[in-house]
Coordinates of C-alpha atoms in Angstrom, one line a residue:
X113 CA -1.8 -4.4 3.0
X114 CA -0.4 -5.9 5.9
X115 CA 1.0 -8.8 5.2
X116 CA 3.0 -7.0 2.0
X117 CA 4.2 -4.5 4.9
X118 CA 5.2 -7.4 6.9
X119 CA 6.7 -9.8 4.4
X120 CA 9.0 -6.4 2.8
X121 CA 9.7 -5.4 6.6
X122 CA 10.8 -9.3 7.0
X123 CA 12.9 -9.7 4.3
X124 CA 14.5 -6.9 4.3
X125 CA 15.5 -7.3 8.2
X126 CA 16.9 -10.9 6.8
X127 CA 19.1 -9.6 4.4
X128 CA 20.7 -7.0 6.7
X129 CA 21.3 -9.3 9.2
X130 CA 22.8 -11.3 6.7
X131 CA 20.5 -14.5 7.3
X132 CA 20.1 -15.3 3.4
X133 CA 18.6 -13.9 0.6
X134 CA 15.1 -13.3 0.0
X135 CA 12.9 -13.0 -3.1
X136 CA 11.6 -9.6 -2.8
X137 CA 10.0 -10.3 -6.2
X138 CA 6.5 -11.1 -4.9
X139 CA 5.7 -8.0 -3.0
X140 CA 8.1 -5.3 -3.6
X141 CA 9.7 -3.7 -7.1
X142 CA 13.1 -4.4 -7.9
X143 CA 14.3 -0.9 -7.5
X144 CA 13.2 -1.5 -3.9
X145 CA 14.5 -5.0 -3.7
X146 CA 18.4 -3.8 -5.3
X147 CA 18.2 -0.6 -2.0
X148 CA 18.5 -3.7 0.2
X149 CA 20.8 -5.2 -1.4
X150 CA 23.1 -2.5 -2.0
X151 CA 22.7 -1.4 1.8
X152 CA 23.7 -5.3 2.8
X153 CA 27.2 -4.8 0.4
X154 CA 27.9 -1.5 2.3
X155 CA 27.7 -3.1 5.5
X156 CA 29.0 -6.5 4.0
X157 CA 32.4 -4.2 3.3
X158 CA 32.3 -2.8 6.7
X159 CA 32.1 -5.9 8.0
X160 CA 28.9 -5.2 9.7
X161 CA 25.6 -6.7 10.3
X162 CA 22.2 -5.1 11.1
X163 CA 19.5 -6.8 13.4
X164 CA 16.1 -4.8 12.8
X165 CA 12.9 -5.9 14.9
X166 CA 9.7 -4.1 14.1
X167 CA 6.1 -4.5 14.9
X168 CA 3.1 -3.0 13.2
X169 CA 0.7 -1.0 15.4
X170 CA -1.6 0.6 13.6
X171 CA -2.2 1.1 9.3
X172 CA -4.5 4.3 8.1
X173 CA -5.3 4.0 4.3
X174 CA -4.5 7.6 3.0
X175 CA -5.9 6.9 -0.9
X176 CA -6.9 3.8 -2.2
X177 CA -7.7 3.5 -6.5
X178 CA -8.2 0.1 -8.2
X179 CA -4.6 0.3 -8.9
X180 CA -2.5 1.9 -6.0
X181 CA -3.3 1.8 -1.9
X182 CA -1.2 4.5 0.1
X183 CA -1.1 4.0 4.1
X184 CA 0.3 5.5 6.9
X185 CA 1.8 3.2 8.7
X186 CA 3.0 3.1 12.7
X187 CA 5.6 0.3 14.0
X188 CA 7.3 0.4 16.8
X189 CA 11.1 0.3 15.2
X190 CA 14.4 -1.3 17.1
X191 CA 17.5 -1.8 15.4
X192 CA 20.9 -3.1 16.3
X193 CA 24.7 -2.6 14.2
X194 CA 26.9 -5.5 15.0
X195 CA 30.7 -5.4 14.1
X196 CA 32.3 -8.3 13.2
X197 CA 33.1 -9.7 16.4
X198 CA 29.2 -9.1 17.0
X199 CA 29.6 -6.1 19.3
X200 CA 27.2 -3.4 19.6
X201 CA 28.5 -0.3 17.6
X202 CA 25.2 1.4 17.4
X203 CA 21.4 1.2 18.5
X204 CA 18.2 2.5 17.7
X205 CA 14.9 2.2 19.5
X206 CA 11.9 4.7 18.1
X207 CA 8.6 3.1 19.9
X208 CA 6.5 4.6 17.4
X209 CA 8.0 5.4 13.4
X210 CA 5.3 7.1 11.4
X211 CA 6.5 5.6 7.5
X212 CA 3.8 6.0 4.1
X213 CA 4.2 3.1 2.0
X214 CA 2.6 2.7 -1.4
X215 CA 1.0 -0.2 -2.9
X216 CA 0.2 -0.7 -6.8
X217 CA -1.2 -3.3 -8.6
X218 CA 0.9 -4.5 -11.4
X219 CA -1.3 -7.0 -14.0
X220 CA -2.8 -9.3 -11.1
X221 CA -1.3 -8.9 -8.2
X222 CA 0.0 -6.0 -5.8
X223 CA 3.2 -5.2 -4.4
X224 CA 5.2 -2.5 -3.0
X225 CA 6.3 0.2 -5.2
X226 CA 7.6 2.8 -2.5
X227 CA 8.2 4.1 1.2
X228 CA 9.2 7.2 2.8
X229 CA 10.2 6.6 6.7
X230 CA 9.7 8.9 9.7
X231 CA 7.0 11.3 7.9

């Protein structure tokens, strides 16, 4: 459960801070993967960049079934919106984001099918 938490939370701070692509493909749904995406062309247009840092603290398994896991999870949650010319235009720092993310098993493997953050 972790390390899918931490691979999606990864990749998805490497796309906003426009570092490469990633394939989201092993761990998360597509619908989750094309959020990211989409969220990196709105700030591409903008001419923006975001710089997320986040650290897990703690995971509490709400329901677990042979074929979905849902956990609360707590991070500690920093963010940073850069401008072009790499100046701060906005920050965020929550030292401790409460976010449920979903897990289901699709043939062999698991990946992440959903999140809601700050519940």
């Amino acid at each position: 459960i972790r390390y899918l938490i931490e691979k999606w939370l990864n990749g998805k701070a490497k796309v906003l801070a426009n570092k490469g692509e990633d394939d989201f493909s092993k761990y998360a749904i597509n619908s989750l993967k094309d959020r990211v995406y989409k969220e990196r062309e709105k700030d591409k247009r903008l001419g923006e960049t975001q710089i997320i840092k986040t650290t897990i603290n703690s995971i509490k398994i709400e329901s677990i079934t042979n074929r979905r896991i849902s956990a609360q999870v707590n991070i500690n949650y920093e963010d940073k919106r850069l401008n072009k010319d790499g100046e701060i235009i906005s920050e965020t720092i929550i030292p401790s984001l409460n976010n449920q993310y979903v897990i289901g098993k699709e043939k062999d493997y698991w990946q992440l099918v959903d999140y809601v953050s700050g519940i």
